[in-house]
PDB file of N, CA and C in Angstrom:
ATOM      1  N   UNK A  30       1.279  -1.087  -0.241  1.00 95.00           N
ATOM      2  CA  UNK A  30      -0.113  -0.014   0.132  1.00 95.00           C
ATOM      3  C   UNK A  30       0.883   1.029   0.157  1.00 95.00           C
ATOM      4  N   UNK A  31       0.526   2.450  -0.448  1.00 97.00           N
ATOM      5  CA  UNK A  31       1.596   3.821  -0.603  1.00 97.00           C
ATOM      6  C   UNK A  31       1.156   4.013   0.528  1.00 97.00           C
ATOM      7  N   UNK A  32       2.303   4.792   0.440  1.00 97.00           N
ATOM      8  CA  UNK A  32       2.208   5.819   1.911  1.00 97.00           C
ATOM      9  C   UNK A  32       1.003   6.575   2.454  1.00 97.00           C
ATOM     10  N   UNK A  33       0.831   7.438   1.093  1.00 97.00           N
ATOM     11  CA  UNK A  33      -0.477   8.222   1.318  1.00 97.00           C
ATOM     12  C   UNK A  33      -1.876   7.406   1.898  1.00 97.00           C
ATOM     13  N   UNK A  34      -1.797   6.397   1.905  1.00 98.00           N
ATOM     14  CA  UNK A  34      -2.930   5.538   1.848  1.00 98.00           C
ATOM     15  C   UNK A  34      -2.872   4.763   3.427  1.00 98.00           C
ATOM     16  N   UNK A  35      -1.772   4.910   3.418  1.00 98.00           N
ATOM     17  CA  UNK A  35      -1.246   4.079   5.109  1.00 98.00           C
ATOM     18  C   UNK A  35      -1.509   4.852   6.307  1.00 98.00           C
ATOM     19  N   UNK A  36      -1.136   6.872   5.565  1.00 98.00           N
ATOM     20  CA  UNK A  36      -1.210   7.882   6.323  1.00 98.00           C
ATOM     21  C   UNK A  36      -2.858   7.998   6.808  1.00 98.00           C
ATOM     22  N   UNK A  37      -4.003   7.825   5.774  1.00 97.00           N
ATOM     23  CA  UNK A  37      -5.215   8.124   5.715  1.00 97.00           C
ATOM     24  C   UNK A  37      -5.452   7.029   6.720  1.00 97.00           C
ATOM     25  N   UNK A  38      -5.206   5.430   6.742  1.00 97.00           N
ATOM     26  CA  UNK A  38      -5.794   4.713   7.567  1.00 97.00           C
ATOM     27  C   UNK A  38      -5.509   4.920   9.029  1.00 97.00           C
ATOM     28  N   UNK A  39      -3.990   5.228   9.246  1.00 97.00           N
ATOM     29  CA  UNK A  39      -3.578   5.173  10.513  1.00 97.00           C
ATOM     30  C   UNK A  39      -4.772   6.366  11.115  1.00 97.00           C
ATOM     31  N   UNK A  40      -4.841   7.929  10.639  1.00 97.00           N
ATOM     32  CA  UNK A  40      -5.549   8.655  11.670  1.00 97.00           C
ATOM     33  C   UNK A  40      -6.950   8.186  11.678  1.00 97.00           C
ATOM     34  N   UNK A  41      -7.515   7.349  10.428  1.00 96.00           N
ATOM     35  CA  UNK A  41      -8.688   7.176  10.690  1.00 96.00           C
ATOM     36  C   UNK A  41      -8.697   5.921  12.004  1.00 96.00           C
ATOM     37  N   UNK A  42      -7.497   4.984  12.037  1.00 94.00           N
ATOM     38  CA  UNK A  42      -7.455   4.042  13.687  1.00 94.00           C
ATOM     39  C   UNK A  42      -7.465   4.930  14.686  1.00 94.00           C
ATOM     40  N   UNK A  43      -6.757   5.929  14.334  1.00 93.00           N
ATOM     41  CA  UNK A  43      -6.650   6.982  15.327  1.00 93.00           C
ATOM     42  C   UNK A  43      -7.789   7.725  15.884  1.00 93.00           C
ATOM     43  N   UNK A  44      -8.683   8.415  15.212  1.00 93.00           N
ATOM     44  CA  UNK A  44      -9.742   8.754  15.137  1.00 93.00           C
ATOM     45  C   UNK A  44     -10.816   8.379  15.963  1.00 93.00           C
ATOM     46  N   UNK A  45     -10.767   6.529  15.385  1.00 91.00           N
ATOM     47  CA  UNK A  45     -11.870   6.245  16.037  1.00 91.00           C
ATOM     48  C   UNK A  45     -11.829   5.561  17.405  1.00 91.00           C
ATOM     49  N   UNK A  46     -10.683   5.663  18.261  1.00 88.00           N
ATOM     50  CA  UNK A  46     -10.403   5.228  19.295  1.00 88.00           C
ATOM     51  C   UNK A  46     -10.083   6.639  20.100  1.00 88.00           C
ATOM     52  N   UNK A  47     -10.156   7.699  19.620  1.00 87.00           N
ATOM     53  CA  UNK A  47     -10.017   8.759  20.186  1.00 87.00           C
ATOM     54  C   UNK A  47      -8.879   9.287  20.594  1.00 87.00           C
ATOM     55  N   UNK A  48      -7.637   8.983  19.576  1.00 88.00           N
ATOM     56  CA  UNK A  48      -6.444   9.001  20.200  1.00 88.00           C
ATOM     57  C   UNK A  48      -5.276  10.457  19.314  1.00 88.00           C
ATOM     58  N   UNK A  49      -6.234  10.690  18.245  1.00 92.00           N
ATOM     59  CA  UNK A  49      -5.741  11.654  17.144  1.00 92.00           C
ATOM     60  C   UNK A  49      -5.729  12.842  17.746  1.00 92.00           C
ATOM     61  N   UNK A  50      -4.438  13.490  17.815  1.00 92.00           N
ATOM     62  CA  UNK A  50      -3.975  14.977  17.069  1.00 92.00           C
ATOM     63  C   UNK A  50      -3.167  15.417  16.280  1.00 92.00           C
ATOM     64  N   UNK A  51      -3.096  16.600  15.277  1.00 94.00           N
ATOM     65  CA  UNK A  51      -2.420  17.297  14.743  1.00 94.00           C
ATOM     66  C   UNK A  51      -1.176  16.709  15.192  1.00 94.00           C
ATOM     67  N   UNK A  52      -0.733  17.257  16.017  1.00 94.00           N
ATOM     68  CA  UNK A  52       0.746  17.075  16.690  1.00 94.00           C
ATOM     69  C   UNK A  52       1.521  15.589  16.171  1.00 94.00           C
ATOM     70  N   UNK A  53       0.623  14.507  16.517  1.00 95.00           N
ATOM     71  CA  UNK A  53       0.963  13.578  15.954  1.00 95.00           C
ATOM     72  C   UNK A  53       1.196  13.344  14.419  1.00 95.00           C
ATOM     73  N   UNK A  54       0.883  13.746  13.240  1.00 96.00           N
ATOM     74  CA  UNK A  54       1.159  13.871  12.547  1.00 96.00           C
ATOM     75  C   UNK A  54       2.559  13.183  11.789  1.00 96.00           C
ATOM     76  N   UNK A  55       3.727  13.888  12.550  1.00 97.00           N
ATOM     77  CA  UNK A  55       5.012  13.577  12.290  1.00 97.00           C
ATOM     78  C   UNK A  55       5.222  11.995  12.214  1.00 97.00           C
ATOM     79  N   UNK A  56       4.582  11.368  13.433  1.00 96.00           N
ATOM     80  CA  UNK A  56       4.772   9.979  13.977  1.00 96.00           C
ATOM     81  C   UNK A  56       3.653   9.358  13.117  1.00 96.00           C
ATOM     82  N   UNK A  57       2.491   9.801  12.673  1.00 97.00           N
ATOM     83  CA  UNK A  57       2.062   9.413  11.133  1.00 97.00           C
ATOM     84  C   UNK A  57       2.921   8.878  10.461  1.00 97.00           C
ATOM     85  N   UNK A  58       3.352  10.257   9.730  1.00 98.00           N
ATOM     86  CA  UNK A  58       4.197   9.927   8.473  1.00 98.00           C
ATOM     87  C   UNK A  58       5.116   8.829   8.705  1.00 98.00           C
ATOM     88  N   UNK A  59       5.758   8.888  10.058  1.00 98.00           N
ATOM     89  CA  UNK A  59       7.171   8.020  10.074  1.00 98.00           C
ATOM     90  C   UNK A  59       6.424   6.575   9.698  1.00 98.00           C
ATOM     91  N   UNK A  60       5.574   6.409  10.713  1.00 98.00           N
ATOM     92  CA  UNK A  60       5.046   4.847  10.393  1.00 98.00           C
ATOM     93  C   UNK A  60       4.345   4.556   9.521  1.00 98.00           C
ATOM     94  N   UNK A  61       3.949   5.476   8.724  1.00 98.00           N
ATOM     95  CA  UNK A  61       3.146   5.258   7.148  1.00 98.00           C
ATOM     96  C   UNK A  61       4.392   4.726   6.376  1.00 98.00           C
ATOM     97  N   UNK A  62       5.696   5.703   6.386  1.00 98.00           N
ATOM     98  CA  UNK A  62       6.685   5.249   5.456  1.00 98.00           C
ATOM     99  C   UNK A  62       7.307   3.711   6.052  1.00 98.00           C
ATOM    100  N   UNK A  63       7.623   3.290   6.853  1.00 98.00           N
ATOM    101  CA  UNK A  63       7.536   2.214   7.509  1.00 98.00           C
ATOM    102  C   UNK A  63       6.855   0.990   6.979  1.00 98.00           C
ATOM    103  N   UNK A  64       5.779   1.200   7.064  1.00 98.00           N
ATOM    104  CA  UNK A  64       4.429   0.529   6.462  1.00 98.00           C
ATOM    105  C   UNK A  64       4.976   0.268   5.068  1.00 98.00           C
ATOM    106  N   UNK A  65       4.901   1.540   4.154  1.00 98.00           N
ATOM    107  CA  UNK A  65       5.493   1.427   3.005  1.00 98.00           C
ATOM    108  C   UNK A  65       6.500   0.410   2.148  1.00 98.00           C
ATOM    109  N   UNK A  66       7.558   0.651   3.085  1.00 98.00           N
ATOM    110  CA  UNK A  66       8.790   0.389   2.745  1.00 98.00           C
ATOM    111  C   UNK A  66       8.194  -1.270   3.244  1.00 98.00           C
ATOM    112  N   UNK A  67       7.851  -1.886   4.321  1.00 98.00           N
ATOM    113  CA  UNK A  67       7.663  -3.193   4.664  1.00 98.00           C
ATOM    114  C   UNK A  67       6.374  -3.758   3.611  1.00 98.00           C
ATOM    115  N   UNK A  68       5.801  -3.189   2.865  1.00 98.00           N
ATOM    116  CA  UNK A  68       4.900  -3.502   2.007  1.00 98.00           C
ATOM    117  C   UNK A  68       5.932  -3.932   0.229  1.00 98.00           C
ATOM    118  N   UNK A  69       6.511  -3.001   0.241  1.00 97.00           N
ATOM    119  CA  UNK A  69       7.540  -2.797  -1.124  1.00 97.00           C
ATOM    120  C   UNK A  69       8.856  -4.336  -0.544  1.00 97.00           C
ATOM    121  N   UNK A  70       8.973  -4.467   0.714  1.00 97.00           N
ATOM    122  CA  UNK A  70       9.562  -5.940   0.999  1.00 97.00           C
ATOM    123  C   UNK A  70       8.855  -7.201   1.140  1.00 97.00           C
ATOM    124  N   UNK A  71       7.439  -6.830   1.314  1.00 97.00           N
ATOM    125  CA  UNK A  71       7.012  -8.183   0.829  1.00 97.00           C
ATOM    126  C   UNK A  71       6.305  -8.396  -0.242  1.00 97.00           C
ATOM    127  N   UNK A  72       6.647  -7.623  -1.290  1.00 96.00           N
ATOM    128  CA  UNK A  72       6.308  -7.816  -2.382  1.00 96.00           C
ATOM    129  C   UNK A  72       7.421  -8.682  -2.744  1.00 96.00           C
ATOM    130  N   UNK A  73       8.956  -8.221  -2.558  1.00 93.00           N
ATOM    131  CA  UNK A  73      10.328  -8.310  -2.790  1.00 93.00           C
ATOM    132  C   UNK A  73      10.212  -9.664  -2.482  1.00 93.00           C
ATOM    133  N   UNK A  74      10.007 -10.265  -1.695  1.00 95.00           N
ATOM    134  CA  UNK A  74      10.122 -11.582  -0.654  1.00 95.00           C
ATOM    135  C   UNK A  74       9.227 -12.297  -1.570  1.00 95.00           C
ATOM    136  N   UNK A  75       8.089 -12.174  -2.035  1.00 96.00           N
ATOM    137  CA  UNK A  75       6.813 -12.784  -2.676  1.00 96.00           C
ATOM    138  C   UNK A  75       7.555 -13.559  -3.983  1.00 96.00           C
ATOM    139  N   UNK A  76       7.832 -12.161  -4.941  1.00 93.00           N
ATOM    140  CA  UNK A  76       8.242 -12.721  -5.908  1.00 93.00           C
ATOM    141  C   UNK A  76       9.802 -13.163  -5.858  1.00 93.00           C
ATOM    142  N   UNK A  77      10.388 -13.280  -5.055  1.00 88.00           N
ATOM    143  CA  UNK A  77      11.303 -14.155  -5.349  1.00 88.00           C
ATOM    144  C   UNK A  77      11.353 -15.580  -4.820  1.00 88.00           C
ATOM    145  N   UNK A  78      10.187 -15.839  -4.491  1.00 92.00           N
ATOM    146  CA  UNK A  78       9.606 -17.357  -4.290  1.00 92.00           C
ATOM    147  C   UNK A  78       9.296 -17.014  -3.213  1.00 92.00           C
ATOM    148  N   UNK A  79       9.302 -16.632  -2.359  1.00 93.00           N
ATOM    149  CA  UNK A  79       8.692 -16.675  -0.918  1.00 93.00           C
ATOM    150  C   UNK A  79       9.384 -17.800   0.012  1.00 93.00           C
ATOM    151  N   UNK A  80      10.748 -18.105  -0.141  1.00 94.00           N
ATOM    152  CA  UNK A  80      11.263 -18.634   0.937  1.00 94.00           C
ATOM    153  C   UNK A  80      12.049 -18.324   1.900  1.00 94.00           C
ATOM    154  N   UNK A  81      11.923 -18.882   3.105  1.00 94.00           N
ATOM    155  CA  UNK A  81      12.174 -18.481   4.320  1.00 94.00           C
ATOM    156  C   UNK A  81      13.802 -18.488   3.978  1.00 94.00           C
ATOM    157  N   UNK A  82      14.599 -19.737   3.815  1.00 94.00           N
ATOM    158  CA  UNK A  82      16.088 -20.046   4.084  1.00 94.00           C
ATOM    159  C   UNK A  82      16.389 -20.110   2.483  1.00 94.00           C
ATOM    160  N   UNK A  83      17.600 -19.225   2.266  1.00 92.00           N
ATOM    161  CA  UNK A  83      17.915 -19.277   1.044  1.00 92.00           C
ATOM    162  C   UNK A  83      19.688 -19.589   0.763  1.00 92.00           C
ATOM    163  N   UNK A  84      20.306 -19.845  -0.541  1.00 91.00           N
ATOM    164  CA  UNK A  84      21.109 -20.433  -0.627  1.00 91.00           C
ATOM    165  C   UNK A  84      22.476 -19.355  -0.905  1.00 91.00           C
ATOM    166  N   UNK A  85      23.244 -18.616   0.021  1.00 91.00           N
ATOM    167  CA  UNK A  85      23.773 -17.575  -0.045  1.00 91.00           C
ATOM    168  C   UNK A  85      25.407 -17.820  -0.560  1.00 91.00           C
ATOM    169  N   UNK A  86      25.843 -17.274  -1.643  1.00 93.00           N
ATOM    170  CA  UNK A  86      27.364 -17.594  -1.985  1.00 93.00           C
ATOM    171  C   UNK A  86      28.439 -16.448  -1.232  1.00 93.00           C
ATOM    172  N   UNK A  87      29.229 -16.966  -0.381  1.00 92.00           N
ATOM    173  CA  UNK A  87      30.030 -15.461  -0.305  1.00 92.00           C
ATOM    174  C   UNK A  87      30.953 -15.108  -0.981  1.00 92.00           C
ATOM    175  N   UNK A  88      31.856 -13.956  -0.475  1.00 94.00           N
ATOM    176  CA  UNK A  88      33.194 -13.892  -1.426  1.00 94.00           C
ATOM    177  C   UNK A  88      34.330 -14.903  -1.642  1.00 94.00           C
ATOM    178  N   UNK A  89      34.303 -16.067  -1.119  1.00 94.00           N
ATOM    179  CA  UNK A  89      35.168 -17.049  -1.178  1.00 94.00           C
ATOM    180  C   UNK A  89      34.536 -18.251  -2.070  1.00 94.00           C
ATOM    181  N   UNK A  90      33.227 -18.221  -2.813  1.00 95.00           N
ATOM    182  CA  UNK A  90      32.649 -18.992  -2.892  1.00 95.00           C
ATOM    183  C   UNK A  90      32.064 -19.913  -2.385  1.00 95.00           C
ATOM    184  N   UNK A  91      31.942 -19.957  -1.161  1.00 95.00           N
ATOM    185  CA  UNK A  91      31.339 -21.048  -0.365  1.00 95.00           C
ATOM    186  C   UNK A  91      29.969 -20.381  -0.400  1.00 95.00           C
ATOM    187  N   UNK A  92      28.981 -21.907  -0.241  1.00 95.00           N
ATOM    188  CA  UNK A  92      27.651 -21.480  -0.177  1.00 95.00           C
ATOM    189  C   UNK A  92      26.906 -21.939   1.360  1.00 95.00           C
ATOM    190  N   UNK A  93      26.166 -21.089   1.441  1.00 95.00           N
ATOM    191  CA  UNK A  93      25.614 -21.287   3.328  1.00 95.00           C
ATOM    192  C   UNK A  93      24.647 -21.229   3.035  1.00 95.00           C
ATOM    193  N   UNK A  94      23.552 -21.470   3.758  1.00 95.00           N
ATOM    194  CA  UNK A  94      22.110 -21.644   4.092  1.00 95.00           C
ATOM    195  C   UNK A  94      21.865 -19.844   5.299  1.00 95.00           C
ATOM    196  N   UNK A  95      21.148 -19.245   4.660  1.00 95.00           N
ATOM    197  CA  UNK A  95      21.099 -18.160   5.451  1.00 95.00           C
ATOM    198  C   UNK A  95      19.209 -17.499   5.271  1.00 95.00           C
ATOM    199  N   UNK A  96      19.192 -16.744   6.040  1.00 94.00           N
ATOM    200  CA  UNK A  96      17.475 -15.805   5.941  1.00 94.00           C
ATOM    201  C   UNK A  96      17.500 -15.397   5.058  1.00 94.00           C
ATOM    202  N   UNK A  97      16.379 -15.804   4.439  1.00 93.00           N
ATOM    203  CA  UNK A  97      15.966 -14.621   3.165  1.00 93.00           C
ATOM    204  C   UNK A  97      16.752 -13.209   3.663  1.00 93.00           C
ATOM    205  N   UNK A  98      17.281 -12.079   3.013  1.00 93.00           N
ATOM    206  CA  UNK A  98      17.229 -10.841   3.374  1.00 93.00           C
ATOM    207  C   UNK A  98      16.216 -10.086   3.211  1.00 93.00           C
ATOM    208  N   UNK A  99      14.957 -10.246   2.282  1.00 94.00           N
ATOM    209  CA  UNK A  99      13.570  -9.632   1.925  1.00 94.00           C
ATOM    210  C   UNK A  99      13.044 -10.164   3.219  1.00 94.00           C
ATOM    211  N   UNK A 100      12.524 -11.193   3.869  1.00 96.00           N
ATOM    212  CA  UNK A 100      12.236 -11.441   5.030  1.00 96.00           C
ATOM    213  C   UNK A 100      12.877 -10.889   6.296  1.00 96.00           C
ATOM    214  N   UNK A 101      13.986 -11.045   6.115  1.00 96.00           N
ATOM    215  CA  UNK A 101      15.023 -10.135   7.549  1.00 96.00           C
ATOM    216  C   UNK A 101      14.570  -8.529   7.633  1.00 96.00           C
ATOM    217  N   UNK A 102      14.524  -8.281   6.504  1.00 97.00           N
ATOM    218  CA  UNK A 102      13.732  -6.522   6.627  1.00 97.00           C
ATOM    219  C   UNK A 102      12.409  -6.510   6.738  1.00 97.00           C
ATOM    220  N   UNK A 103      11.507  -7.793   6.221  1.00 98.00           N
ATOM    221  CA  UNK A 103      10.238  -7.761   6.616  1.00 98.00           C
ATOM    222  C   UNK A 103      10.040  -7.618   8.019  1.00 98.00           C
ATOM    223  N   UNK A 104      10.642  -8.386   8.683  1.00 97.00           N
ATOM    224  CA  UNK A 104      10.942  -8.703  10.535  1.00 97.00           C
ATOM    225  C   UNK A 104      11.345  -7.294  11.151  1.00 97.00           C
ATOM    226  N   UNK A 105      12.070  -6.856  10.704  1.00 98.00           N
ATOM    227  CA  UNK A 105      12.657  -5.394  11.238  1.00 98.00           C
ATOM    228  C   UNK A 105      12.114  -4.401  11.265  1.00 98.00           C
ATOM    229  N   UNK A 106      11.119  -4.416   9.874  1.00 98.00           N
ATOM    230  CA  UNK A 106      10.166  -2.924   9.651  1.00 98.00           C
ATOM    231  C   UNK A 106       8.679  -3.381  10.490  1.00 98.00           C
ATOM    232  N   UNK A 107       8.695  -4.412  10.791  1.00 98.00           N
ATOM    233  CA  UNK A 107       7.237  -5.034  11.428  1.00 98.00           C
ATOM    234  C   UNK A 107       7.430  -4.360  12.686  1.00 98.00           C
ATOM    235  N   UNK A 108       8.904  -5.092  13.292  1.00 98.00           N
ATOM    236  CA  UNK A 108       9.593  -4.408  15.059  1.00 98.00           C
ATOM    237  C   UNK A 108       9.245  -3.134  15.245  1.00 98.00           C
ATOM    238  N   UNK A 109       9.902  -2.230  13.681  1.00 98.00           N
ATOM    239  CA  UNK A 109       9.744  -0.976  14.040  1.00 98.00           C
ATOM    240  C   UNK A 109       8.740  -0.337  14.199  1.00 98.00           C
ATOM    241  N   UNK A 110       7.631  -0.981  13.256  1.00 98.00           N
ATOM    242  CA  UNK A 110       6.193  -0.601  13.033  1.00 98.00           C
ATOM    243  C   UNK A 110       5.636  -0.835  14.395  1.00 98.00           C
ATOM    244  N   UNK A 111       6.059  -1.687  15.281  1.00 96.00           N
ATOM    245  CA  UNK A 111       4.820  -1.872  16.508  1.00 96.00           C
ATOM    246  C   UNK A 111       5.193  -0.849  17.294  1.00 96.00           C
ATOM    247  N   UNK A 112       6.473  -0.512  17.858  1.00 95.00           N
ATOM    248  CA  UNK A 112       6.730   0.448  18.089  1.00 95.00           C
ATOM    249  C   UNK A 112       5.781   1.838  17.839  1.00 95.00           C
ATOM    250  N   UNK A 113       5.637   2.113  16.874  1.00 95.00           N
ATOM    251  CA  UNK A 113       5.074   3.000  16.551  1.00 95.00           C
ATOM    252  C   UNK A 113       3.431   3.209  16.719  1.00 95.00           C
ATOM    253  N   UNK A 114       3.067   1.692  16.481  1.00 95.00           N
ATOM    254  CA  UNK A 114       1.605   1.639  16.979  1.00 95.00           C
ATOM    255  C   UNK A 114       1.801   1.754  18.348  1.00 95.00           C
ATOM    256  N   UNK A 115       2.228   1.256  19.038  1.00 92.00           N
ATOM    257  CA  UNK A 115       2.270   1.454  20.262  1.00 92.00           C
ATOM    258  C   UNK A 115       2.334   2.824  21.017  1.00 92.00           C
ATOM    259  N   UNK A 116       3.066   3.460  20.427  1.00 90.00           N
ATOM    260  CA  UNK A 116       3.071   5.036  20.492  1.00 90.00           C
ATOM    261  C   UNK A 116       1.722   5.640  20.148  1.00 90.00           C
ATOM    262  N   UNK A 117       0.967   4.980  19.468  1.00 91.00           N
ATOM    263  CA  UNK A 117       0.038   6.022  18.733  1.00 91.00           C
ATOM    264  C   UNK A 117      -1.611   5.081  19.502  1.00 91.00           C
ATOM    265  N   UNK A 118      -0.948   4.045  20.869  1.00 89.00           N
ATOM    266  CA  UNK A 118      -2.511   3.679  21.132  1.00 89.00           C
ATOM    267  C   UNK A 118      -3.031   3.011  20.570  1.00 89.00           C
ATOM    268  N   UNK A 119      -2.483   2.407  19.388  1.00 91.00           N
ATOM    269  CA  UNK A 119      -3.427   1.572  18.310  1.00 91.00           C
ATOM    270  C   UNK A 119      -2.786  -0.072  18.763  1.00 91.00           C
ATOM    271  N   UNK A 120      -2.275  -0.450  19.738  1.00 89.00           N
ATOM    272  CA  UNK A 120      -2.144  -1.988  19.985  1.00 89.00           C
ATOM    273  C   UNK A 120      -3.276  -2.082  20.783  1.00 89.00           C
ATOM    274  N   UNK A 121      -4.053  -4.155  21.246  1.00 87.00           N
ATOM    275  CA  UNK A 121      -4.428  -3.806  22.453  1.00 87.00           C
ATOM    276  C   UNK A 121      -4.367  -3.770  23.536  1.00 87.00           C
ATOM    277  N   UNK A 122      -2.985  -3.583  23.512  1.00 83.00           N
ATOM    278  CA  UNK A 122      -2.622  -2.971  25.401  1.00 83.00           C
ATOM    279  C   UNK A 122      -3.096  -1.657  25.391  1.00 83.00           C
ATOM    280  N   UNK A 123      -2.618  -1.014  24.168  1.00 78.00           N
ATOM    281  CA  UNK A 123      -3.116   0.359  24.220  1.00 78.00           C
ATOM    282  C   UNK A 123      -4.206   0.864  24.366  1.00 78.00           C
ATOM    283  N   UNK A 124      -5.160  -0.122  23.757  1.00 76.00           N
ATOM    284  CA  UNK A 124      -7.105   0.316  23.950  1.00 76.00           C
ATOM    285  C   UNK A 124      -6.983  -0.180  25.229  1.00 76.00           C
ATOM    286  N   UNK A 125      -6.743  -0.973  25.591  1.00 78.00           N
ATOM    287  CA  UNK A 125      -7.170  -1.148  27.242  1.00 78.00           C
ATOM    288  C   UNK A 125      -6.708  -0.373  28.419  1.00 78.00           C
ATOM    289  N   UNK A 126      -5.436   0.020  28.122  1.00 76.00           N
ATOM    290  CA  UNK A 126      -5.031   1.325  28.767  1.00 76.00           C
ATOM    291  C   UNK A 126      -5.791   2.849  28.438  1.00 76.00           C
ATOM    292  N   UNK A 127      -6.076   2.919  27.515  1.00 73.00           N
ATOM    293  CA  UNK A 127      -7.017   3.942  27.309  1.00 73.00           C
ATOM    294  C   UNK A 127      -8.335   3.522  27.675  1.00 73.00           C
ATOM    295  N   UNK A 128      -9.115   2.611  27.631  1.00 71.00           N
ATOM    296  CA  UNK A 128     -10.406   2.484  28.617  1.00 71.00           C
ATOM    297  C   UNK A 128     -10.781   2.474  29.927  1.00 71.00           C
ATOM    298  N   UNK A 129      -8.569   1.746  30.355  1.00 69.00           N
ATOM    299  CA  UNK A 129      -8.758   1.725  31.690  1.00 69.00           C
ATOM    300  C   UNK A 129      -8.718   2.890  32.289  1.00 69.00           C
ATOM    301  N   UNK A 130      -8.586   4.014  32.228  1.00 63.00           N
ATOM    302  CA  UNK A 130      -7.931   5.179  32.342  1.00 63.00           C
ATOM    303  C   UNK A 130      -9.199   6.071  32.168  1.00 63.00           C
ATOM    304  N   UNK A 131     -10.509   5.581  31.398  1.00 51.00           N
ATOM    305  CA  UNK A 131     -11.837   6.521  30.970  1.00 51.00           C
ATOM    306  C   UNK A 131     -12.715   5.617  32.164  1.00 51.00           C
ATOM    307  N   UNK A 132     -12.311   4.808  32.443  1.00 48.00           N
ATOM    308  CA  UNK A 132     -13.493   4.061  33.190  1.00 48.00           C
ATOM    309  C   UNK A 132     -12.871   4.497  34.700  1.00 48.00           C
ATOM    310  N   UNK A 133     -11.376   4.911  34.930  1.00 62.00           N
ATOM    311  CA  UNK A 133     -11.278   5.160  36.363  1.00 62.00           C
ATOM    312  C   UNK A 133     -11.476   6.680  36.126  1.00 62.00           C
ATOM    313  N   UNK A 134     -11.235   7.644  35.625  1.00 58.00           N
ATOM    314  CA  UNK A 134     -11.855   8.997  35.350  1.00 58.00           C
ATOM    315  C   UNK A 134     -13.181   9.577  35.483  1.00 58.00           C
ATOM    316  N   UNK A 135     -14.126   8.193  35.164  1.00 48.00           N
ATOM    317  CA  UNK A 135     -15.444   8.279  35.542  1.00 48.00           C
ATOM    318  C   UNK A 135     -15.764   7.848  37.121  1.00 48.00           C
ATOM    319  N   UNK A 136     -14.932   7.164  37.483  1.00 49.00           N
ATOM    320  CA  UNK A 136     -15.241   6.797  39.162  1.00 49.00           C
ATOM    321  C   UNK A 136     -15.022   8.302  40.101  1.00 49.00           C
TER     322      UNK A 136
END
């Protein structure tokens, strides 16, 4: 998905749970960028055959099995994106926290 579409989706999600503020736009922009890169890496991974382990030939000519670099990139980008999702309170734990705080304010 394109960055612009990711930004729109993230803003909608933040608005839906009541956490959107215009001050968060730079964070949303960064998260959208990460997610677009993750999607591009996913396409590359699928086009390369979708194999988790690939045969790599090093400079010396030795061949070794290693994790597909595209899959490694996808995992790294997912990990990075999760941190931003958490900051925007868009994870189950974040939503639970918001709901608990809202309930405590009513008491």
